[in-house]
Amino acid sequence: MNPADVHIGTMDCLIVWIRRELRIDDHLALYAALQDARKVVPLFIIDKGFHASSPAKKKVVLDGLADLRSSLKYLGGNLVIRNGDPSAVLHALLDDTSASGVYLTGEFSPDLRLRDEKIRSSVESRGKLWREFHDHLLLDGERILQGRSSPYTVYTAFRRAWRDFEHTIPPSLPKIRRIVTPGLPSDPIPDVVNMLPGAALHAFPPGGESAALNELESFLSGRVMAYHEKRDFPALEGTSRLSHHLSTGSAGVRTVYHKLMGRSAGSRGLQTQGPARFLDELIWREFYYQILANFPRVTSGSFKTAYDQILWPSDKRYFDAWCAGMTGYPIVDAAMRQLRAEGWMHNRTRMIVASFLIKDLHVDWRKGEEYFMQHLADGDVALNNGGWQWCAGSGNDAQPWFRMFNPVSQSRKFDPHGEYITSYLPEIRRVPEKFVHEPWLMPPPVQQKAGCRIGTDYPAPIVDHARERVVALEMYRGLGGRQFARKNLPSFTHVKDLP
C-alpha cells in the first residue's frame, strides 16, 4: 500500500500487531493506525514462534523490544507485550480496549499466512477491521507481475522487471511525533540473561532500531563504496551487517534503500560499483520473497521437484562433524564455529559450507537449512531457503547442478593468509601459512612444532573432496543433469569445481 492511500479516520482505538517490524520509523501499519485512530496499542506477542527461534535471534528480538519500548515512551506511548496464543491474545485485547480492529504487516511464510487468515476471519466475524500492509519489500510481487500471467522464476528476468518498476518505490514515511496508548497492563520483556543462560550474549549481534540506524550509517558512510571488492572476504569488514536488522524489521527496507540512494547520489549514483552491488543484494531479497509467496511448497521440498527424487545417504556422523566444525577442512570448520559462537556467518562461507554439506557429505540440504535457522540471528525463511536451494542446484537461477565449491581453493582465494580461519580455529594458529588451508599436508615434524597433530589436535579430512564430488555427480545424474550425463559418469567428471 502506498502511503498516499492511507486515509485519515476518526476511530477511537486500533491495535497494531508487531511481528517483524521492531521500529517506529517508516512502519506503515503503525503510521496508518495513527492517522486512523486517536489511540493506538502497539502489541508484541511472545508466542511459540518466538520460543522456537535461535538463541541469537531471541537476543536480537529482545534488544529490539527494549529499544522500541523506550522509543514509544519518548513519544508518549507504550509497548504492550503479551505471552500466549496470538488469536486468544488479540481477541482479549479487542475486548479490553474496544478497539475497532487490528493493523499489521502481512507475512510470506505459508504457515504464518494460514494462521493470519484464520485470525482475520475470526476478527472480522466480530465486525472488527483487519488491515494488512505490504511493508517487507520495496515492490510487491503483484506490481512486477503486471503484463504477465505467472511469477518470475529466474533472477535475471526478475531483476530487469524490478528495475523497470523501481521508480514506483514509495518514499519513506514522515516521522512520527506523538503516540497515545491507552493504559494497559503489559507482561515484562523477558530478561535475556535468564532466557538464554550460558549463551555468549556478547558475541551475538545487537538488535533494535537504534543499533540498526547506527549500523546503516556506518555502512553507507564507508564500507559500501568498496562493497563489490570486499564483500567476499570473510576476514574483512566488507559486508553491511544489516541482515538481522532487516530480518527483525529494526531497519525498514525502504529506509535502507532511500538512504543508499541518497548517499550514492553524491558519488556518481549507482554507477559506483559498491552501491550498485549492494542494490543487487536487495533485489535478490525481493526475488526470494516473491518465490516463497508464489511457490510455498519450497519450504518443504525442492523448487525443481525432480530433485526430490535424490536419495541422500545423510550419514549422521558427517552431519554431526559439520555442525561441530570438525570436518578437517579449515574454512568449513571456521565458518561453522563462527555460526555457533556469534549467530552469524559471512555470506561467502555460507555458500562454502552449504556446498560442502550437500556435495561432499551428501546430506539433504533441508537438514542444513534447518540447522542454520536454529542458530542464525538473521534467520529468514525466504532467504535461508533460497540460499540453500541455490547451493543444492534445486532452486531458482541455481548454480549448475554439476558445479560445486572446492573448499581448499575457496579458502585460498577468499582467505589467502588464513586470517579468518585462524580467528576461529585456535588449534591451527601456529600452523605455517603455507599449510593453513590444508593442514593435513604438514610433515610430522612441522605438526609437532605447530602443536597441531592431525588426527589428535585437529581432525584429518573426514572425506576426500575429489572422490566425493564424483559421488555427488552420480547422485545428481538423471535428474537435473539428464541433459549433461548421457551414458555414464566419466562423460562429465571433467567439469571443474568453482574456484
mmCIF file of C-alpha atoms in Angstrom, residues 114-499:
data_model
loop_
_atom_site.group_PDB
_atom_site.id
_atom_site.type_symbol
_atom_site.label_atom_id
_atom_site.label_comp_id
_atom_site.label_asym_id
_atom_site.label_seq_id
_atom_site.Cartn_x
_atom_site.Cartn_y
_atom_site.Cartn_z
ATOM 1 C CA LEU A 114 -2.610 -19.613 7.118
ATOM 2 C CA ARG A 115 -2.563 -18.627 10.781
ATOM 3 C CA ASP A 116 -3.224 -14.983 9.945
ATOM 4 C CA GLU A 117 -6.091 -15.881 7.641
ATOM 5 C CA LYS A 118 -7.798 -17.845 10.416
ATOM 6 C CA ILE A 119 -7.384 -14.970 12.875
ATOM 7 C CA ARG A 120 -8.571 -12.457 10.273
ATOM 8 C CA SER A 121 -11.735 -14.439 9.732
ATOM 9 C CA SER A 122 -12.492 -14.572 13.445
ATOM 10 C CA VAL A 123 -11.751 -10.874 13.938
ATOM 11 C CA GLU A 124 -13.909 -9.799 11.008
ATOM 12 C CA SER A 125 -16.726 -12.053 12.175
ATOM 13 C CA ARG A 126 -16.958 -9.733 15.177
ATOM 14 C CA GLY A 127 -17.353 -6.703 12.935
ATOM 15 C CA LYS A 128 -13.760 -5.574 13.520
ATOM 16 C CA LEU A 129 -11.268 -4.281 10.961
ATOM 17 C CA TRP A 130 -8.305 -6.326 9.791
ATOM 18 C CA ARG A 131 -5.882 -4.397 7.586
ATOM 19 C CA GLU A 132 -2.679 -5.938 6.257
ATOM 20 C CA PHE A 133 0.036 -3.766 4.774
ATOM 21 C CA HIS A 134 2.856 -4.736 2.419
ATOM 22 C CA ASP A 135 5.922 -3.446 4.196
ATOM 23 C CA HIS A 136 8.651 -6.109 3.997
ATOM 24 C CA LEU A 137 9.612 -5.383 0.394
ATOM 25 C CA LEU A 138 10.327 -2.384 -1.793
ATOM 26 C CA LEU A 139 7.996 -3.620 -4.531
ATOM 27 C CA ASP A 140 5.288 -6.207 -4.061
ATOM 28 C CA GLY A 141 5.120 -9.131 -6.480
ATOM 29 C CA GLU A 142 1.754 -8.140 -7.957
ATOM 30 C CA ARG A 143 3.175 -4.890 -9.298
ATOM 31 C CA ILE A 144 6.059 -6.678 -11.008
ATOM 32 C CA LEU A 145 3.679 -9.260 -12.470
ATOM 33 C CA GLN A 146 1.779 -6.674 -14.497
ATOM 34 C CA GLY A 147 1.691 -7.868 -18.084
ATOM 35 C CA ARG A 148 2.495 -11.466 -17.137
ATOM 36 C CA SER A 149 0.333 -14.377 -16.130
ATOM 37 C CA SER A 150 2.878 -16.066 -13.895
ATOM 38 C CA PRO A 151 5.617 -15.020 -11.464
ATOM 39 C CA TYR A 152 9.243 -14.742 -12.465
ATOM 40 C CA THR A 153 11.304 -17.794 -11.587
ATOM 41 C CA VAL A 154 14.713 -16.641 -12.880
ATOM 42 C CA TYR A 155 16.554 -13.848 -11.106
ATOM 43 C CA THR A 156 17.945 -12.066 -14.177
ATOM 44 C CA ALA A 157 14.478 -11.626 -15.716
ATOM 45 C CA PHE A 158 13.039 -10.630 -12.339
ATOM 46 C CA ARG A 159 15.786 -8.046 -11.863
ATOM 47 C CA ARG A 160 15.074 -6.441 -15.237
ATOM 48 C CA ALA A 161 11.377 -6.176 -14.430
ATOM 49 C CA TRP A 162 12.130 -4.921 -10.925
ATOM 50 C CA ARG A 163 14.355 -2.148 -12.266
ATOM 51 C CA ASP A 164 11.592 -1.135 -14.689
ATOM 52 C CA PHE A 165 9.276 -0.534 -11.712
ATOM 53 C CA GLU A 166 11.914 0.833 -9.357
ATOM 54 C CA HIS A 167 10.689 4.390 -9.900
ATOM 55 C CA THR A 168 7.393 3.447 -8.223
ATOM 56 C CA ILE A 169 9.009 2.659 -4.855
ATOM 57 C CA PRO A 170 7.198 4.953 -2.396
ATOM 58 C CA PRO A 171 9.128 7.458 -0.303
ATOM 59 C CA SER A 172 9.857 6.867 3.342
ATOM 60 C CA LEU A 173 7.027 7.892 5.656
ATOM 61 C CA PRO A 174 7.045 11.126 7.666
ATOM 62 C CA LYS A 175 8.464 10.949 11.165
ATOM 63 C CA ILE A 176 6.017 10.013 13.911
ATOM 64 C CA ARG A 177 5.892 12.766 16.535
ATOM 65 C CA ARG A 178 3.385 11.508 19.086
ATOM 66 C CA ILE A 179 1.633 8.295 20.092
ATOM 67 C CA VAL A 180 -1.227 7.882 22.554
ATOM 68 C CA THR A 181 -1.619 4.416 24.060
ATOM 69 C CA PRO A 182 -4.423 3.560 26.482
ATOM 70 C CA GLY A 183 -3.318 2.485 29.938
ATOM 71 C CA LEU A 184 -2.974 -1.295 29.782
ATOM 72 C CA PRO A 185 -1.103 -3.931 31.749
ATOM 73 C CA SER A 186 1.827 -5.466 29.943
ATOM 74 C CA ASP A 187 3.976 -8.506 30.503
ATOM 75 C CA PRO A 188 7.629 -7.621 31.096
ATOM 76 C CA ILE A 189 10.240 -8.015 28.411
ATOM 77 C CA PRO A 190 11.992 -11.290 29.263
ATOM 78 C CA ASP A 191 15.449 -10.865 30.702
ATOM 79 C CA VAL A 192 17.817 -12.084 28.025
ATOM 80 C CA VAL A 193 20.312 -13.426 30.570
ATOM 81 C CA ASN A 194 17.681 -15.558 32.266
ATOM 82 C CA MET A 195 16.089 -16.636 28.996
ATOM 83 C CA LEU A 196 19.401 -17.682 27.427
ATOM 84 C CA PRO A 197 21.562 -18.920 30.296
ATOM 85 C CA GLY A 198 25.035 -19.897 29.236
ATOM 86 C CA ALA A 199 24.782 -18.204 25.834
ATOM 87 C CA ALA A 200 27.676 -15.990 24.775
ATOM 88 C CA LEU A 201 25.399 -12.965 24.562
ATOM 89 C CA HIS A 202 28.257 -10.544 23.985
ATOM 90 C CA ALA A 203 29.114 -12.332 20.739
ATOM 91 C CA PHE A 204 25.604 -12.128 19.281
ATOM 92 C CA PRO A 205 24.852 -9.043 17.162
ATOM 93 C CA PRO A 206 22.954 -6.176 18.801
ATOM 94 C CA GLY A 207 19.308 -5.658 17.911
ATOM 95 C CA GLY A 208 16.969 -2.696 17.927
ATOM 96 C CA GLU A 209 16.205 0.325 15.782
ATOM 97 C CA SER A 210 18.935 2.499 17.288
ATOM 98 C CA ALA A 211 21.592 -0.118 16.573
ATOM 99 C CA ALA A 212 20.177 -0.620 13.072
ATOM 100 C CA LEU A 213 20.353 3.058 12.161
ATOM 101 C CA ASN A 214 23.891 3.309 13.551
ATOM 102 C CA GLU A 215 24.994 0.279 11.517
ATOM 103 C CA LEU A 216 23.326 1.626 8.396
ATOM 104 C CA GLU A 217 25.101 4.956 8.795
ATOM 105 C CA SER A 218 28.436 3.221 9.373
ATOM 106 C CA PHE A 219 27.979 1.109 6.261
ATOM 107 C CA LEU A 220 26.836 3.902 3.967
ATOM 108 C CA SER A 221 29.490 6.338 5.152
ATOM 109 C CA GLY A 222 32.332 3.962 4.403
ATOM 110 C CA ARG A 223 32.107 0.255 3.610
ATOM 111 C CA VAL A 224 29.525 0.473 0.847
ATOM 112 C CA MET A 225 31.923 2.116 -1.601
ATOM 113 C CA ALA A 226 34.194 -0.956 -1.548
ATOM 114 C CA TYR A 227 31.352 -3.447 -1.103
ATOM 115 C CA HIS A 228 31.893 -5.025 -4.521
ATOM 116 C CA GLU A 229 35.574 -5.629 -3.751
ATOM 117 C CA LYS A 230 35.490 -6.751 -0.107
ATOM 118 C CA ARG A 231 32.142 -8.494 0.381
ATOM 119 C CA ASP A 232 33.523 -11.958 -0.419
ATOM 120 C CA PHE A 233 36.454 -11.881 2.004
ATOM 121 C CA PRO A 234 35.341 -13.080 5.445
ATOM 122 C CA ALA A 235 38.360 -11.667 7.293
ATOM 123 C CA LEU A 236 37.453 -8.138 6.141
ATOM 124 C CA GLU A 237 34.713 -5.815 7.361
ATOM 125 C CA GLY A 238 33.181 -5.674 3.923
ATOM 126 C CA THR A 239 29.520 -6.543 4.386
ATOM 127 C CA SER A 240 26.616 -4.389 5.552
ATOM 128 C CA ARG A 241 25.897 -6.374 8.752
ATOM 129 C CA LEU A 242 22.267 -5.342 8.290
ATOM 130 C CA SER A 243 20.789 -8.796 7.683
ATOM 131 C CA HIS A 244 19.487 -9.351 11.214
ATOM 132 C CA HIS A 245 18.034 -5.831 11.293
ATOM 133 C CA LEU A 246 16.142 -6.456 8.061
ATOM 134 C CA SER A 247 15.029 -9.845 9.347
ATOM 135 C CA THR A 248 13.545 -8.410 12.557
ATOM 136 C CA GLY A 249 12.424 -5.142 10.984
ATOM 137 C CA SER A 250 14.539 -2.913 13.222
ATOM 138 C CA ALA A 251 15.583 -1.425 9.874
ATOM 139 C CA GLY A 252 12.918 -0.925 7.235
ATOM 140 C CA VAL A 253 13.992 -1.866 3.728
ATOM 141 C CA ARG A 254 12.586 1.409 2.347
ATOM 142 C CA THR A 255 14.791 3.329 4.761
ATOM 143 C CA VAL A 256 17.828 1.316 3.675
ATOM 144 C CA TYR A 257 17.034 1.866 0.002
ATOM 145 C CA HIS A 258 16.421 5.603 0.191
ATOM 146 C CA LYS A 259 19.462 6.247 2.359
ATOM 147 C CA LEU A 260 21.544 4.193 -0.068
ATOM 148 C CA MET A 261 20.263 6.229 -2.997
ATOM 149 C CA GLY A 262 20.746 9.495 -1.160
ATOM 150 C CA ARG A 263 24.299 8.691 -0.122
ATOM 151 C CA SER A 264 25.182 7.383 -3.568
ATOM 152 C CA ALA A 265 23.856 10.498 -5.299
ATOM 153 C CA GLY A 266 26.975 12.401 -4.289
ATOM 154 C CA SER A 267 29.260 9.659 -5.624
ATOM 155 C CA ARG A 268 28.097 9.276 -9.226
ATOM 156 C CA GLY A 269 24.996 7.482 -8.024
ATOM 157 C CA LEU A 270 24.607 3.780 -8.581
ATOM 158 C CA GLN A 271 27.192 3.898 -11.342
ATOM 159 C CA THR A 272 29.570 3.393 -8.430
ATOM 160 C CA GLN A 273 30.140 -0.350 -8.201
ATOM 161 C CA GLY A 274 29.798 -0.768 -4.423
ATOM 162 C CA PRO A 275 26.297 0.722 -4.048
ATOM 163 C CA ALA A 276 25.155 -0.960 -7.268
ATOM 164 C CA ARG A 277 26.283 -4.337 -5.995
ATOM 165 C CA PHE A 278 24.513 -3.788 -2.687
ATOM 166 C CA LEU A 279 21.309 -2.869 -4.511
ATOM 167 C CA ASP A 280 21.564 -6.186 -6.332
ATOM 168 C CA GLU A 281 21.546 -7.920 -2.961
ATOM 169 C CA LEU A 282 18.346 -6.078 -2.008
ATOM 170 C CA ILE A 283 16.792 -7.218 -5.295
ATOM 171 C CA TRP A 284 17.831 -10.829 -4.568
ATOM 172 C CA ARG A 285 15.998 -10.438 -1.272
ATOM 173 C CA GLU A 286 12.875 -9.315 -3.129
ATOM 174 C CA PHE A 287 13.235 -12.227 -5.561
ATOM 175 C CA TYR A 288 13.388 -14.901 -2.879
ATOM 176 C CA TYR A 289 10.402 -13.399 -1.074
ATOM 177 C CA GLN A 290 8.236 -13.483 -4.162
ATOM 178 C CA ILE A 291 9.317 -17.079 -4.804
ATOM 179 C CA LEU A 292 8.165 -18.027 -1.301
ATOM 180 C CA ALA A 293 4.874 -16.165 -1.762
ATOM 181 C CA ASN A 294 4.091 -17.774 -5.118
ATOM 182 C CA PHE A 295 5.580 -21.231 -4.522
ATOM 183 C CA PRO A 296 5.046 -22.011 -0.823
ATOM 184 C CA ARG A 297 5.957 -25.645 -1.456
ATOM 185 C CA VAL A 298 9.653 -24.656 -1.363
ATOM 186 C CA THR A 299 9.520 -24.702 2.442
ATOM 187 C CA SER A 300 9.267 -28.491 2.374
ATOM 188 C CA GLY A 301 10.719 -29.544 -0.955
ATOM 189 C CA SER A 302 12.747 -28.583 -3.989
ATOM 190 C CA PHE A 303 11.586 -25.828 -6.312
ATOM 191 C CA LYS A 304 12.641 -28.120 -9.146
ATOM 192 C CA THR A 305 10.599 -31.082 -7.981
ATOM 193 C CA ALA A 306 12.732 -33.668 -9.796
ATOM 194 C CA TYR A 307 15.429 -33.079 -7.187
ATOM 195 C CA ASP A 308 13.197 -34.524 -4.500
ATOM 196 C CA GLN A 309 13.973 -37.919 -6.034
ATOM 197 C CA ILE A 310 17.577 -37.809 -4.818
ATOM 198 C CA LEU A 311 18.284 -40.474 -2.225
ATOM 199 C CA TRP A 312 20.507 -38.775 0.325
ATOM 200 C CA PRO A 313 22.844 -41.076 2.289
ATOM 201 C CA SER A 314 22.830 -38.424 5.057
ATOM 202 C CA ASP A 315 25.408 -40.085 7.324
ATOM 203 C CA LYS A 316 24.737 -38.716 10.817
ATOM 204 C CA ARG A 317 28.432 -38.812 11.695
ATOM 205 C CA TYR A 318 29.212 -36.490 8.822
ATOM 206 C CA PHE A 319 26.391 -34.144 9.695
ATOM 207 C CA ASP A 320 27.490 -34.012 13.336
ATOM 208 C CA ALA A 321 31.083 -33.259 12.325
ATOM 209 C CA TRP A 322 29.860 -30.468 10.038
ATOM 210 C CA CYS A 323 27.731 -28.960 12.812
ATOM 211 C CA ALA A 324 30.635 -29.086 15.262
ATOM 212 C CA GLY A 325 33.160 -27.576 12.876
ATOM 213 C CA MET A 326 35.274 -30.752 12.912
ATOM 214 C CA THR A 327 35.419 -31.796 9.259
ATOM 215 C CA GLY A 328 39.160 -31.302 8.833
ATOM 216 C CA TYR A 329 38.614 -28.591 6.197
ATOM 217 C CA PRO A 330 39.611 -25.327 7.949
ATOM 218 C CA ILE A 331 37.403 -22.906 6.002
ATOM 219 C CA VAL A 332 34.352 -25.080 6.654
ATOM 220 C CA ASP A 333 35.168 -25.588 10.324
ATOM 221 C CA ALA A 334 35.916 -21.907 10.958
ATOM 222 C CA ALA A 335 32.592 -20.882 9.444
ATOM 223 C CA MET A 336 30.582 -23.407 11.415
ATOM 224 C CA ARG A 337 32.242 -22.346 14.649
ATOM 225 C CA GLN A 338 31.540 -18.705 13.835
ATOM 226 C CA LEU A 339 27.876 -19.597 13.385
ATOM 227 C CA ARG A 340 27.614 -21.289 16.764
ATOM 228 C CA ALA A 341 29.598 -18.602 18.590
ATOM 229 C CA GLU A 342 28.127 -15.478 17.009
ATOM 230 C CA GLY A 343 24.804 -16.451 15.494
ATOM 231 C CA TRP A 344 26.050 -15.136 12.174
ATOM 232 C CA MET A 345 28.146 -16.333 9.279
ATOM 233 C CA HIS A 346 29.719 -14.495 6.375
ATOM 234 C CA ASN A 347 27.809 -14.914 3.117
ATOM 235 C CA ARG A 348 30.733 -16.382 1.187
ATOM 236 C CA THR A 349 31.306 -19.040 3.824
ATOM 237 C CA ARG A 350 27.567 -19.793 3.962
ATOM 238 C CA MET A 351 27.867 -20.905 0.347
ATOM 239 C CA ILE A 352 31.044 -22.878 1.031
ATOM 240 C CA VAL A 353 29.648 -24.825 3.986
ATOM 241 C CA ALA A 354 26.340 -25.438 2.216
ATOM 242 C CA SER A 355 28.063 -26.826 -0.861
ATOM 243 C CA PHE A 356 30.296 -28.970 1.358
ATOM 244 C CA LEU A 357 27.365 -30.448 3.268
ATOM 245 C CA ILE A 358 25.399 -31.212 0.117
ATOM 246 C CA LYS A 359 28.037 -32.136 -2.451
ATOM 247 C CA ASP A 360 30.871 -33.511 -0.272
ATOM 248 C CA LEU A 361 28.973 -35.070 2.634
ATOM 249 C CA HIS A 362 25.804 -35.872 0.639
ATOM 250 C CA VAL A 363 23.462 -34.699 3.365
ATOM 251 C CA ASP A 364 19.975 -33.480 2.436
ATOM 252 C CA TRP A 365 20.077 -29.703 2.080
ATOM 253 C CA ARG A 366 16.970 -29.402 4.243
ATOM 254 C CA LYS A 367 18.964 -30.537 7.271
ATOM 255 C CA GLY A 368 21.431 -27.723 6.714
ATOM 256 C CA GLU A 369 18.619 -25.241 6.160
ATOM 257 C CA GLU A 370 17.060 -26.257 9.479
ATOM 258 C CA TYR A 371 20.376 -26.087 11.341
ATOM 259 C CA PHE A 372 21.013 -22.567 10.098
ATOM 260 C CA MET A 373 17.592 -21.449 11.335
ATOM 261 C CA GLN A 374 18.401 -22.930 14.741
ATOM 262 C CA HIS A 375 21.474 -20.702 15.063
ATOM 263 C CA LEU A 376 21.219 -17.600 12.862
ATOM 264 C CA ALA A 377 20.378 -14.201 14.294
ATOM 265 C CA ASP A 378 19.179 -13.225 10.816
ATOM 266 C CA GLY A 379 17.214 -16.421 10.218
ATOM 267 C CA ASP A 380 14.684 -15.688 7.478
ATOM 268 C CA VAL A 381 12.637 -18.443 5.855
ATOM 269 C CA ALA A 382 12.629 -16.944 2.355
ATOM 270 C CA LEU A 383 16.316 -16.069 2.188
ATOM 271 C CA ASN A 384 17.599 -19.131 4.002
ATOM 272 C CA ASN A 385 15.568 -21.458 1.800
ATOM 273 C CA GLY A 386 16.554 -19.624 -1.360
ATOM 274 C CA GLY A 387 20.237 -19.764 -0.482
ATOM 275 C CA TRP A 388 20.232 -23.461 0.378
ATOM 276 C CA GLN A 389 18.326 -24.406 -2.762
ATOM 277 C CA TRP A 390 20.731 -22.314 -4.833
ATOM 278 C CA CYS A 391 23.640 -24.327 -3.453
ATOM 279 C CA ALA A 392 21.778 -27.607 -3.901
ATOM 280 C CA GLY A 393 21.020 -26.789 -7.536
ATOM 281 C CA SER A 394 17.335 -27.416 -6.869
ATOM 282 C CA GLY A 395 16.166 -23.817 -6.707
ATOM 283 C CA ASN A 396 15.859 -20.733 -8.872
ATOM 284 C CA ASP A 397 18.665 -19.498 -11.074
ATOM 285 C CA ALA A 398 20.798 -22.079 -9.295
ATOM 286 C CA GLN A 399 24.437 -22.798 -9.911
ATOM 287 C CA PRO A 400 24.584 -25.640 -12.436
ATOM 288 C CA TRP A 401 23.884 -28.914 -10.657
ATOM 289 C CA PHE A 402 27.297 -30.326 -11.612
ATOM 290 C CA ARG A 403 29.302 -27.447 -10.116
ATOM 291 C CA MET A 404 30.457 -27.370 -6.520
ATOM 292 C CA PHE A 405 32.749 -25.324 -4.330
ATOM 293 C CA ASN A 406 36.227 -26.676 -3.758
ATOM 294 C CA PRO A 407 36.785 -25.892 -0.052
ATOM 295 C CA VAL A 408 40.567 -25.604 -0.404
ATOM 296 C CA SER A 409 40.636 -23.340 -3.454
ATOM 297 C CA GLN A 410 37.821 -21.217 -1.998
ATOM 298 C CA SER A 411 39.857 -20.880 1.179
ATOM 299 C CA ARG A 412 42.998 -19.852 -0.687
ATOM 300 C CA LYS A 413 41.109 -17.346 -2.830
ATOM 301 C CA PHE A 414 38.988 -15.618 -0.177
ATOM 302 C CA ASP A 415 41.120 -16.034 2.951
ATOM 303 C CA PRO A 416 44.599 -16.085 1.398
ATOM 304 C CA HIS A 417 46.545 -15.562 4.623
ATOM 305 C CA GLY A 418 44.267 -17.655 6.788
ATOM 306 C CA GLU A 419 43.219 -14.722 8.981
ATOM 307 C CA TYR A 420 39.591 -15.763 9.111
ATOM 308 C CA ILE A 421 40.438 -19.415 9.626
ATOM 309 C CA THR A 422 42.838 -18.868 12.491
ATOM 310 C CA SER A 423 40.488 -16.466 14.279
ATOM 311 C CA TYR A 424 38.028 -19.345 14.807
ATOM 312 C CA LEU A 425 40.351 -22.358 14.905
ATOM 313 C CA PRO A 426 42.824 -21.939 17.770
ATOM 314 C CA GLU A 427 44.239 -25.401 17.010
ATOM 315 C CA ILE A 428 45.916 -24.150 13.845
ATOM 316 C CA ARG A 429 47.015 -20.663 14.820
ATOM 317 C CA ARG A 430 50.660 -21.739 14.863
ATOM 318 C CA VAL A 431 50.411 -23.653 11.601
ATOM 319 C CA PRO A 432 52.655 -22.124 8.904
ATOM 320 C CA GLU A 433 50.684 -20.100 6.364
ATOM 321 C CA LYS A 434 51.629 -22.449 3.512
ATOM 322 C CA PHE A 435 49.725 -25.250 5.279
ATOM 323 C CA VAL A 436 46.849 -23.342 6.858
ATOM 324 C CA HIS A 437 44.393 -24.281 4.111
ATOM 325 C CA GLU A 438 45.486 -27.938 4.037
ATOM 326 C CA PRO A 439 46.997 -28.713 7.434
ATOM 327 C CA TRP A 440 46.932 -32.455 6.749
ATOM 328 C CA LEU A 441 49.840 -31.922 4.314
ATOM 329 C CA MET A 442 52.180 -30.832 7.126
ATOM 330 C CA PRO A 443 55.073 -33.217 7.693
ATOM 331 C CA PRO A 444 55.067 -34.715 11.215
ATOM 332 C CA PRO A 445 57.941 -32.511 12.475
ATOM 333 C CA VAL A 446 56.044 -29.387 11.346
ATOM 334 C CA GLN A 447 52.896 -30.658 13.062
ATOM 335 C CA GLN A 448 54.839 -31.185 16.259
ATOM 336 C CA LYS A 449 56.368 -27.718 16.147
ATOM 337 C CA ALA A 450 52.987 -26.091 15.414
ATOM 338 C CA GLY A 451 51.284 -28.011 18.220
ATOM 339 C CA CYS A 452 48.751 -29.302 15.707
ATOM 340 C CA ARG A 453 48.937 -33.053 15.279
ATOM 341 C CA ILE A 454 46.481 -34.074 12.593
ATOM 342 C CA GLY A 455 44.062 -36.634 13.935
ATOM 343 C CA THR A 456 44.753 -35.577 17.520
ATOM 344 C CA ASP A 457 44.719 -31.796 17.902
ATOM 345 C CA TYR A 458 42.785 -31.174 14.689
ATOM 346 C CA PRO A 459 40.894 -33.759 12.614
ATOM 347 C CA ALA A 460 42.085 -35.192 9.367
ATOM 348 C CA PRO A 461 39.654 -34.510 6.500
ATOM 349 C CA ILE A 462 36.605 -36.720 7.029
ATOM 350 C CA VAL A 463 36.137 -37.098 3.265
ATOM 351 C CA ASP A 464 38.235 -36.686 0.149
ATOM 352 C CA HIS A 465 36.785 -33.844 -1.909
ATOM 353 C CA ALA A 466 37.926 -35.247 -5.270
ATOM 354 C CA ARG A 467 36.238 -38.564 -4.593
ATOM 355 C CA GLU A 468 33.038 -37.157 -3.110
ATOM 356 C CA ARG A 469 32.473 -34.767 -5.977
ATOM 357 C CA VAL A 470 32.297 -37.805 -8.278
ATOM 358 C CA VAL A 471 29.785 -39.425 -5.926
ATOM 359 C CA ALA A 472 27.730 -36.222 -5.992
ATOM 360 C CA LEU A 473 27.723 -36.180 -9.775
ATOM 361 C CA GLU A 474 26.449 -39.752 -9.772
ATOM 362 C CA MET A 475 23.686 -38.834 -7.291
ATOM 363 C CA TYR A 476 22.513 -35.960 -9.477
ATOM 364 C CA ARG A 477 22.802 -37.764 -12.794
ATOM 365 C CA GLY A 478 19.464 -38.381 -14.448
ATOM 366 C CA LEU A 479 17.674 -35.591 -12.571
ATOM 367 C CA GLY A 480 18.674 -32.002 -13.242
ATOM 368 C CA GLY A 481 21.721 -33.345 -15.050
ATOM 369 C CA ARG A 482 19.928 -35.554 -17.538
ATOM 370 C CA GLN A 483 20.892 -33.330 -20.438
ATOM 371 C CA PHE A 484 24.565 -33.399 -19.420
ATOM 372 C CA ALA A 485 25.092 -37.045 -18.453
ATOM 373 C CA ARG A 486 24.120 -39.205 -21.398
ATOM 374 C CA LYS A 487 25.508 -42.618 -20.615
ATOM 375 C CA ASN A 488 27.978 -42.901 -17.804
ATOM 376 C CA LEU A 489 29.747 -40.919 -15.147
ATOM 377 C CA PRO A 490 33.129 -40.396 -16.835
ATOM 378 C CA SER A 491 31.443 -38.306 -19.528
ATOM 379 C CA PHE A 492 31.161 -35.354 -17.180
ATOM 380 C CA THR A 493 33.683 -35.826 -14.377
ATOM 381 C CA HIS A 494 35.956 -33.361 -16.190
ATOM 382 C CA VAL A 495 33.747 -30.465 -15.070
ATOM 383 C CA LYS A 496 35.771 -28.260 -12.763
ATOM 384 C CA ASP A 497 34.900 -27.075 -9.282
ATOM 385 C CA LEU A 498 34.033 -23.468 -8.655
ATOM 386 C CA PRO A 499 37.421 -21.943 -7.719
#
